[in-house]
Short mmCIF file of C-alpha atoms and ligand atoms in Angstrom, two decimals:
data_model
loop_
_atom_site.label_atom_id
_atom_site.label_comp_id
_atom_site.label_asym_id
_atom_site.label_seq_id
_atom_site.Cartn_x
_atom_site.Cartn_y
_atom_site.Cartn_z
CA MET M 19 0.02 0.09 0.10
CA SER M 20 1.51 3.42 -0.84
CA THR M 21 0.85 6.46 1.07
CA PRO M 22 -1.65 8.73 -0.21
CA VAL M 23 0.07 12.21 -1.43
CA ILE M 24 -1.99 14.92 0.36
CA THR M 25 -0.91 18.38 -1.33
CA ALA M 26 -0.05 21.13 1.25
CA PRO M 27 -2.66 23.18 2.10
CA ARG M 28 -0.30 26.18 1.92
CA SER M 29 0.70 25.41 -1.69
CA PRO M 30 -1.21 28.57 -2.97
CA TYR M 31 0.83 30.54 -0.76
CA ALA M 32 4.08 29.96 -1.62
CA ARG M 33 6.12 32.16 -4.22
CA ARG M 34 5.27 30.62 -7.26
CA LYS M 35 8.76 31.18 -9.18
CA THR M 36 11.68 33.57 -9.09
CA THR M 37 11.61 36.60 -11.35
CA ARG M 38 14.84 38.09 -10.95
CA GLY M 39 16.05 40.83 -13.20
CA ASN M 40 16.79 44.32 -13.52
CA PHE M 41 13.56 45.41 -15.27
CA GLU M 42 11.69 46.54 -12.02
CA LEU M 43 15.14 48.37 -11.03
CA TYR M 44 15.47 50.34 -14.11
CA GLY M 45 11.54 51.04 -13.77
CA TRP M 46 12.01 52.36 -10.61
CA VAL M 47 14.84 54.84 -11.50
CA PHE M 48 13.00 55.59 -14.45
CA MET M 49 10.05 56.53 -12.34
CA ARG M 50 12.06 59.04 -10.51
CA ILE M 51 13.93 60.51 -13.21
CA SER M 52 10.89 60.94 -15.61
CA GLY M 53 8.77 62.55 -12.73
CA VAL M 54 11.48 65.38 -12.16
CA VAL M 55 11.76 65.92 -16.06
CA LEU M 56 7.84 65.80 -16.30
CA VAL M 57 7.38 68.17 -13.47
CA ALA M 58 9.65 70.89 -15.31
CA LEU M 59 8.06 70.11 -18.62
CA ILE M 60 4.27 70.36 -17.62
CA PHE M 61 4.71 73.42 -15.59
CA THR M 62 6.58 75.22 -19.06
CA HIS M 63 3.79 73.68 -20.89
CA LEU M 64 1.15 75.02 -18.60
CA PHE M 65 2.66 78.76 -18.15
CA VAL M 66 3.40 79.22 -22.00
CA ASN M 67 -0.06 78.02 -23.14
CA LEU M 68 -2.17 79.37 -20.41
CA LEU M 69 -0.55 82.21 -18.71
CA ALA M 70 2.04 83.94 -21.07
CA GLY M 71 0.98 86.50 -23.59
CA GLU M 72 -2.84 86.63 -23.85
CA GLY M 73 -3.30 83.62 -21.78
CA ILE M 74 -5.97 80.97 -22.42
CA ASN M 75 -7.60 83.02 -24.69
CA ALA M 76 -4.96 82.58 -27.23
CA ILE M 77 -5.74 78.95 -27.62
CA ASP M 78 -7.19 78.01 -31.36
CA PHE M 79 -5.80 76.16 -34.09
CA ALA M 80 -3.62 78.77 -35.07
CA PHE M 81 -1.72 78.97 -31.64
CA VAL M 82 -1.00 75.34 -31.92
CA ALA M 83 0.00 75.64 -35.55
CA GLY M 84 2.28 78.42 -34.71
CA LYS M 85 3.81 76.41 -31.67
CA TRP M 86 4.55 73.10 -33.78
CA ALA M 87 5.75 75.10 -36.79
CA SER M 88 9.37 75.49 -34.92
CA LEU M 89 11.11 72.28 -34.17
CA PRO M 90 12.17 72.77 -30.91
CA TRP M 91 8.63 72.74 -29.64
CA ARG M 92 7.82 69.71 -31.60
CA ILE M 93 10.50 68.01 -29.72
CA VAL M 94 9.53 69.52 -26.34
CA ASP M 95 5.96 68.03 -26.98
CA LEU M 96 7.34 64.77 -28.44
CA ILE M 97 9.49 64.07 -25.36
CA MET M 98 6.66 65.23 -23.02
CA LEU M 99 4.22 62.64 -24.73
CA TRP M 100 6.31 60.00 -24.35
CA LEU M 101 7.88 60.39 -20.89
CA ALA M 102 3.84 61.12 -19.73
CA MET M 103 2.73 58.21 -21.30
CA MET M 104 5.76 55.83 -19.97
CA HIS M 105 5.20 57.27 -16.73
CA GLY M 106 1.48 57.15 -16.61
CA THR M 107 1.61 53.30 -18.19
CA ASN M 108 3.99 52.15 -15.79
CA GLY M 109 2.13 53.76 -12.84
CA VAL M 110 -1.01 52.12 -13.86
CA ARG M 111 1.00 48.60 -14.24
CA THR M 112 1.99 48.90 -10.81
CA ILE M 113 -1.47 49.71 -9.53
CA ILE M 114 -2.91 46.32 -11.35
CA ASN M 115 0.00 44.65 -9.77
CA ASP M 116 -0.95 45.64 -6.57
CA TYR M 117 -4.49 45.36 -6.73
CA ALA M 118 -5.70 42.56 -9.17
CA GLU M 119 -5.61 39.40 -7.42
CA LYS M 120 -5.75 37.00 -10.02
CA ASP M 121 -3.71 36.24 -13.13
CA ARG M 122 -6.67 36.59 -15.42
CA THR M 123 -7.93 40.02 -14.24
CA ARG M 124 -4.02 41.13 -13.99
CA GLY M 125 -3.63 39.91 -17.68
CA ILE M 126 -6.90 41.53 -19.30
CA LEU M 127 -6.28 44.96 -17.39
CA LYS M 128 -2.88 44.92 -18.96
CA VAL M 129 -3.72 44.18 -22.34
CA LEU M 130 -6.29 47.18 -22.28
CA LEU M 131 -3.69 49.27 -20.76
CA TYR M 132 -0.73 48.64 -23.16
CA SER M 133 -3.50 49.16 -25.85
CA ALA M 134 -4.31 52.28 -24.84
CA PHE M 135 -0.69 53.22 -24.56
CA VAL M 136 0.21 52.02 -27.93
CA ILE M 137 -3.12 53.87 -29.61
CA VAL M 138 -2.16 57.32 -27.90
CA VAL M 139 1.74 57.37 -28.57
CA VAL M 140 1.42 56.02 -32.19
CA THR M 141 -1.52 58.84 -32.94
CA GLY M 142 0.27 61.34 -30.94
CA THR M 143 3.69 60.85 -32.62
CA LEU M 144 2.31 60.88 -35.75
CA VAL M 145 0.31 64.18 -35.38
CA ILE M 146 3.56 65.86 -34.28
CA PHE M 147 5.60 64.44 -37.44
CA THR M 148 3.27 64.68 -39.79
CA PHE M 149 1.20 68.01 -38.90
CA ASP M 150 0.65 70.59 -41.45
CA PRO M 151 0.02 74.07 -40.20
CA CYS M 152 -1.61 75.35 -43.20
CA PRO M 153 -3.62 72.88 -44.59
CA ALA M 154 -4.50 73.51 -48.31
CA GLY M 155 -8.18 74.76 -48.60
CA ALA M 156 -9.06 75.61 -45.23
CA ASP M 157 -10.71 78.74 -43.96
CA PRO M 158 -7.92 81.35 -43.80
CA ALA M 159 -9.66 83.05 -40.77
CA LEU M 160 -8.63 80.00 -38.69
CA LEU M 161 -4.84 79.79 -39.83
CA ALA M 162 -1.97 81.36 -38.54
CA ASP M 163 -0.39 84.78 -39.81
CA PHE M 164 2.58 82.84 -41.60
CA CYS M 165 -0.04 80.92 -44.03
CA LYS M 166 -0.59 83.96 -45.68
CA GLN M 167 2.64 84.68 -47.04
CA LEU M 168 2.42 80.92 -48.83
CA MET G 17 25.69 51.25 57.48
CA THR G 18 22.68 49.31 59.00
CA ALA G 19 20.42 48.14 56.26
CA THR G 20 16.80 49.31 57.00
CA ILE G 21 13.50 48.42 55.28
CA GLU G 22 12.54 51.39 53.50
CA GLN G 23 9.01 52.99 54.56
CA THR G 24 7.10 53.54 51.36
CA GLY G 25 3.77 53.96 53.27
CA PRO G 26 1.25 51.17 53.34
CA ALA G 27 2.32 48.02 51.69
CA THR G 28 0.53 47.74 48.53
CA SER G 29 -1.62 45.04 47.49
CA VAL G 30 -2.88 43.75 43.89
CA GLY G 31 -6.14 44.89 45.02
CA GLU G 32 -5.11 48.59 44.85
CA VAL G 33 -4.10 48.62 41.15
CA PRO G 34 -7.13 49.99 39.37
CA THR G 35 -9.36 47.37 37.95
CA PHE G 36 -11.90 48.09 35.23
CA GLU G 37 -14.28 45.92 32.98
CA VAL G 38 -13.10 45.50 29.55
CA THR G 39 -14.83 43.95 26.36
CA LEU G 40 -12.42 41.68 24.25
CA ARG G 41 -13.98 40.91 20.98
CA VAL G 42 -12.16 37.97 19.55
CA ARG G 43 -12.03 36.87 16.15
CA ARG G 44 -12.70 33.01 16.36
CA PHE G 45 -12.23 30.28 13.61
CA LEU G 46 -12.75 26.48 14.44
CA PRO G 47 -12.68 24.63 11.24
CA GLU G 48 -13.83 21.42 13.05
CA GLY G 49 -16.46 23.49 15.29
CA PRO G 50 -19.93 23.50 14.96
CA ARG G 51 -19.74 26.87 12.57
CA GLY G 52 -17.48 25.02 10.46
CA ASP G 53 -15.31 27.27 8.01
CA GLU G 54 -17.24 30.43 8.90
CA SER G 55 -15.36 32.87 11.43
CA TYR G 56 -17.15 34.78 13.71
CA TRP G 57 -16.29 37.40 16.59
CA ASP G 58 -16.75 36.35 20.27
CA ASP G 59 -17.29 38.86 23.00
CA HIS G 60 -15.73 38.35 26.60
CA VAL G 61 -16.37 41.20 29.45
CA LEU G 62 -13.65 40.80 31.76
CA THR G 63 -12.39 42.38 34.92
CA MET G 64 -8.98 43.40 34.46
CA HIS G 65 -6.02 45.45 36.27
CA GLY G 66 -4.42 48.49 34.87
CA THR G 67 -1.20 46.30 34.67
CA ASP G 68 -2.77 43.96 32.65
CA ARG G 69 -1.97 43.60 28.81
CA VAL G 70 -3.97 42.10 26.08
CA LEU G 71 -2.28 38.73 26.43
CA ASP G 72 -3.24 38.70 30.19
CA ALA G 73 -7.06 39.07 28.87
CA LEU G 74 -6.57 36.35 26.73
CA HIS G 75 -5.05 34.20 29.39
CA LYS G 76 -8.21 35.08 31.48
CA ILE G 77 -10.49 34.16 28.69
CA LYS G 78 -8.71 30.54 27.95
CA TRP G 79 -8.19 29.78 31.41
CA GLU G 80 -11.54 30.82 33.07
CA GLN G 81 -13.98 31.39 30.45
CA ASP G 82 -13.49 29.44 27.26
CA GLY G 83 -10.57 26.69 27.07
CA SER G 84 -11.28 26.55 22.96
CA LEU G 85 -9.58 29.97 22.28
CA THR G 86 -6.39 29.24 20.70
CA PHE G 87 -3.48 31.49 20.27
CA ARG G 88 0.46 31.63 20.13
CA ARG G 89 2.52 32.90 22.97
CA SER G 90 5.95 31.77 24.41
CA CYS G 91 8.20 34.42 26.30
CA ALA G 92 5.02 36.83 27.24
CA HIS G 93 7.73 39.56 27.17
CA GLY G 94 8.21 40.63 23.91
CA ILE G 95 11.19 38.60 22.70
CA CYS G 96 9.73 35.38 21.23
CA GLY G 97 7.95 36.99 18.27
CA SER G 98 5.04 34.60 18.81
CA ASP G 99 1.90 36.47 19.82
CA ALA G 100 1.56 39.28 17.00
CA MET G 101 -2.00 40.05 16.11
CA ARG G 102 -4.28 42.78 15.07
CA ILE G 103 -5.45 44.64 18.01
CA ASN G 104 -7.93 47.28 17.28
CA GLY G 105 -6.92 47.15 13.79
CA ARG G 106 -3.31 47.31 14.09
CA ASN G 107 -0.56 44.78 14.15
CA ARG G 108 0.82 44.62 17.61
CA LEU G 109 2.25 42.13 20.17
CA ALA G 110 -0.45 41.22 22.60
CA CYS G 111 2.20 40.72 25.11
CA LYS G 112 3.73 44.52 24.92
CA THR G 113 0.13 46.00 24.41
CA LEU G 114 -1.51 47.43 27.87
CA LEU G 115 -5.26 47.29 28.05
CA LYS G 116 -5.09 50.70 29.81
CA ASP G 117 -3.19 52.42 26.51
CA LEU G 118 -6.28 50.89 24.43
CA ASP G 119 -9.82 52.90 24.35
CA ILE G 120 -11.44 50.19 26.73
CA ARG G 121 -14.92 52.36 26.69
CA LYS G 122 -15.37 50.44 23.24
CA PRO G 123 -14.76 46.58 22.56
CA ILE G 124 -10.96 45.78 21.87
CA THR G 125 -11.11 43.57 18.80
CA VAL G 126 -8.47 41.04 18.39
CA GLU G 127 -8.11 39.21 14.94
CA PRO G 128 -5.27 37.04 13.46
CA ILE G 129 -2.40 39.00 11.38
CA LYS G 130 -3.77 39.31 7.90
CA GLY G 131 -2.28 38.01 4.76
CA LEU G 132 -1.39 34.46 5.97
CA PRO G 133 -3.90 31.33 6.21
CA VAL G 134 -5.53 31.30 9.48
CA ILE G 135 -5.31 27.69 10.95
CA LYS G 136 -7.46 28.31 14.10
CA ASP G 137 -8.46 31.36 16.07
CA LEU G 138 -5.60 33.62 16.11
CA VAL G 139 -2.87 31.03 14.85
CA VAL G 140 -1.86 31.48 11.16
CA ASP G 141 0.23 29.42 9.17
CA MET G 142 3.74 31.04 9.63
CA GLU G 143 5.18 28.78 6.76
CA PRO G 144 5.07 31.52 3.73
CA PHE G 145 6.46 34.19 5.98
CA PHE G 146 9.48 31.60 6.98
CA ALA G 147 9.99 30.72 3.40
CA SER G 148 10.77 33.99 2.12
CA TYR G 149 13.02 34.51 5.15
CA ARG G 150 15.05 31.37 4.27
CA GLU G 151 15.35 32.38 0.89
CA ILE G 152 17.45 35.57 1.76
CA MET G 153 20.03 33.36 3.38
CA PRO G 154 19.85 34.39 6.89
CA PHE G 155 23.16 33.08 7.91
CA LEU G 156 26.62 34.40 7.96
CA VAL G 157 28.55 33.61 4.56
CA THR G 158 32.38 33.68 4.61
CA SER G 159 35.21 32.18 2.36
CA GLY G 160 38.62 31.02 3.10
CA ASN G 161 40.26 29.71 6.44
CA GLN G 162 38.64 30.25 9.67
CA PRO G 163 40.26 33.28 11.59
CA SER G 164 41.71 31.31 14.86
CA ALA G 165 40.24 34.39 17.03
CA GLU G 166 37.06 36.44 16.48
CA ARG G 167 36.01 38.17 13.12
CA ILE G 168 36.96 41.77 13.59
CA GLN G 169 34.65 44.27 13.23
CA SER G 170 34.56 47.97 14.63
CA PRO G 171 32.01 49.57 16.23
CA GLU G 172 31.28 51.94 13.27
CA GLN G 173 30.70 49.08 10.90
CA ARG G 174 28.64 47.43 13.46
CA ALA G 175 26.43 50.42 13.85
CA VAL G 176 25.57 50.44 10.19
CA TYR G 177 23.16 47.51 10.62
CA ASP G 178 22.29 47.45 14.08
CA ASP G 179 18.90 48.53 13.56
CA THR G 180 17.94 45.56 11.74
CA THR G 181 19.43 42.94 14.24
CA LYS G 182 16.54 43.53 16.33
CA CYS G 183 14.17 41.73 14.30
CA ILE G 184 12.44 38.86 16.34
CA LEU G 185 10.42 37.58 13.38
CA CYS G 186 7.04 38.07 14.53
CA ALA G 187 5.46 38.81 10.87
CA ALA G 188 3.77 41.92 12.26
CA CYS G 189 5.55 44.20 9.55
CA THR G 190 4.78 41.60 6.43
CA SER G 191 1.20 40.82 7.35
CA SER G 192 0.53 44.88 8.00
CA CYS G 193 1.84 45.57 4.11
CA PRO G 194 -1.08 45.82 1.42
CA VAL G 195 1.04 44.79 -1.19
CA PHE G 196 1.57 41.28 0.77
CA TRP G 197 -2.09 40.89 1.00
CA THR G 198 -2.95 41.00 -2.38
CA ASP G 199 -1.40 37.81 -3.51
CA GLY G 200 1.16 36.84 -0.80
CA GLN G 201 3.91 36.99 -3.58
CA TYR G 202 5.73 39.81 -2.34
CA PHE G 203 8.97 38.84 -0.08
CA GLY G 204 7.86 40.89 2.54
CA PRO G 205 9.61 43.50 4.91
CA ALA G 206 10.45 40.88 7.31
CA ALA G 207 12.94 39.15 5.00
CA ILE G 208 14.28 42.31 3.74
CA VAL G 209 15.22 43.67 6.91
CA ASN G 210 16.97 40.23 7.49
CA ALA G 211 18.65 40.38 4.43
CA HIS G 212 19.60 44.05 5.31
CA ARG G 213 21.45 42.60 8.34
CA PHE G 214 23.90 40.69 6.16
CA ILE G 215 24.11 42.70 3.46
CA PHE G 216 25.50 45.61 5.39
CA ASP G 217 27.38 43.47 7.82
CA SER G 218 31.41 43.99 6.98
CA ARG G 219 32.06 39.99 7.94
CA ASP G 220 29.52 38.92 5.22
CA GLU G 221 30.45 37.92 1.92
CA ALA G 222 27.50 37.02 0.14
CA ALA G 223 25.87 40.55 0.03
CA THR G 224 26.03 40.23 -4.02
CA GLN G 225 24.21 37.02 -3.76
CA ARG G 226 21.15 38.52 -1.49
CA LEU G 227 21.07 41.59 -3.81
CA GLU G 228 20.39 39.39 -6.32
CA ILE G 229 18.01 37.54 -4.69
CA LEU G 230 15.98 40.88 -3.60
CA ASN G 231 16.68 42.38 -7.01
CA ASP G 232 12.99 40.33 -8.07
CA LYS G 233 9.86 41.14 -9.54
CA GLU G 234 8.50 40.50 -6.00
CA GLY G 235 11.50 41.93 -4.37
CA VAL G 236 12.21 45.38 -2.98
CA TRP G 237 10.77 46.88 -5.75
CA ARG G 238 7.22 45.99 -4.76
CA CYS G 239 7.73 48.31 -1.93
CA ARG G 240 5.58 51.35 -2.22
CA THR G 241 6.73 53.11 1.07
CA THR G 242 3.41 52.71 2.68
CA PHE G 243 5.29 52.63 6.33
CA ASN G 244 2.87 50.28 7.35
CA CYS G 245 5.82 48.02 8.52
CA THR G 246 7.51 50.59 10.57
CA GLU G 247 4.57 51.29 12.38
CA ALA G 248 3.67 47.81 12.98
CA CYS G 249 7.12 46.72 14.11
CA PRO G 250 7.25 46.21 17.98
CA ARG G 251 10.89 46.43 18.16
CA GLY G 252 11.06 49.87 16.83
CA ILE G 253 12.90 48.91 13.66
CA GLU G 254 13.03 51.56 10.96
CA ILE G 255 12.06 49.07 8.40
CA THR G 256 11.20 51.33 5.32
CA LYS G 257 14.27 52.90 5.84
CA ALA G 258 16.43 49.59 5.60
CA ILE G 259 14.41 48.66 2.41
CA ALA G 260 15.21 52.09 0.84
CA GLU G 261 19.16 51.40 1.95
CA VAL G 262 18.78 47.83 0.17
CA LYS G 263 17.09 49.48 -2.95
CA ARG G 264 20.12 52.22 -2.93
CA ALA G 265 22.75 49.56 -2.89
CA MET G 266 20.91 47.62 -5.69
CA ILE G 267 21.08 50.97 -7.72
CA THR G 268 24.71 51.57 -7.21
CA ARG G 269 25.60 48.07 -7.98
CA ALA G 270 23.91 48.54 -11.38
CA PHE G 271 25.05 51.97 -12.53
S1 LIG Q 316 10.79 43.67 11.35
FE1 LIG Q 316 9.79 44.03 13.43
S2 LIG Q 316 7.77 43.54 13.03
FE2 LIG Q 316 9.03 42.69 11.18
S3 LIG Q 316 9.18 40.45 11.88
FE3 LIG Q 316 11.10 41.78 12.82
S4 LIG Q 316 10.36 42.61 14.74
FE4 LIG Q 316 8.57 41.69 13.63
S1 LIG Q 317 4.93 36.11 23.72
FE1 LIG Q 317 7.01 36.48 22.75
S2 LIG Q 317 6.82 38.05 22.14
FE2 LIG Q 317 4.85 37.85 22.87
#
């Protein structure tokens, strides 16, 4: 007669596998650095868009077109988009890890999260790179001044 | 000089320690009892002294009212780490918590620590906790020949990890950590505290190995600096600080 094998009742509580690696380390460092950079970027963004000059009343298509006509502003906005999306996505990933108890829930939430990340980053980057400040055939009243010279 | 008996007024008797009524609301779980797998609250009204601790109240229940109440305790003086429990929602040692320091106008709730499987009443299965502890290799690792005398260490070198030597492995910290509650995969503060004790010991040679073990998805990077552990520790160890020091050691190693 062989001894029946009784699975230990505590098996679900044991750590499933070791997941060593520098990924979480780099993630942690990235969060600190991108956080600091984002504070500077976002306050510059808010100041330039909402306070400087005519302030919030100046915002229209022409205002955005005028900004993106210059390469430095495009670079700034591109960096801000990427950093904000990566910082935010990693933060939400952390929250999912902390609060979702089942692997399935975790998986579904992460698929949604990463899809949202890809959609926003791809469309955002596309717009910044292919933006045309003076689209042909648009109402000239809505466009920036420098379009008239074209 | 002749020794004289000091006159400190009339001799005090136990009866003169102020007594009061207190209700202890204990979380019970008796899988083999009539209520099966359901856990429930049990109220006990007790007359206690101002010098009594929660542990004394539990003893009184067990010895005089309900012998089926189950809990762990050994030293009764805050050194063995057996009786960590959730008292009024906070992790404490029953033997270090005076009743008079709690709000005795309301019932005092006593529950098992969270995040570990309850076996019976206030007794939990500590195995997952100790499994994490064993993983970080809580022993001195050296190489080469044994020195003929003691391994020399300066007071300054000793001071670096002094705080984390005080751990009594009561699990109050790990079972107060919300990250640990989620799925029990996180190593937990106690394992990191005990790794810290060796990582920063100048005589030990396995710091790299221990850092590697804790540089895990479920290792130090899951710490969210909630400070629950630091607040729960009955030994007053600055746990969150120790975890931060381990994180820093990993970062300086990686860059
Ligand atoms: S660090 Fe403090 S709370 Fe955690 S197990 Fe050790 S003594 Fe208990
Ligand atoms: S009984 Fe030993 S620590 Fe409380």
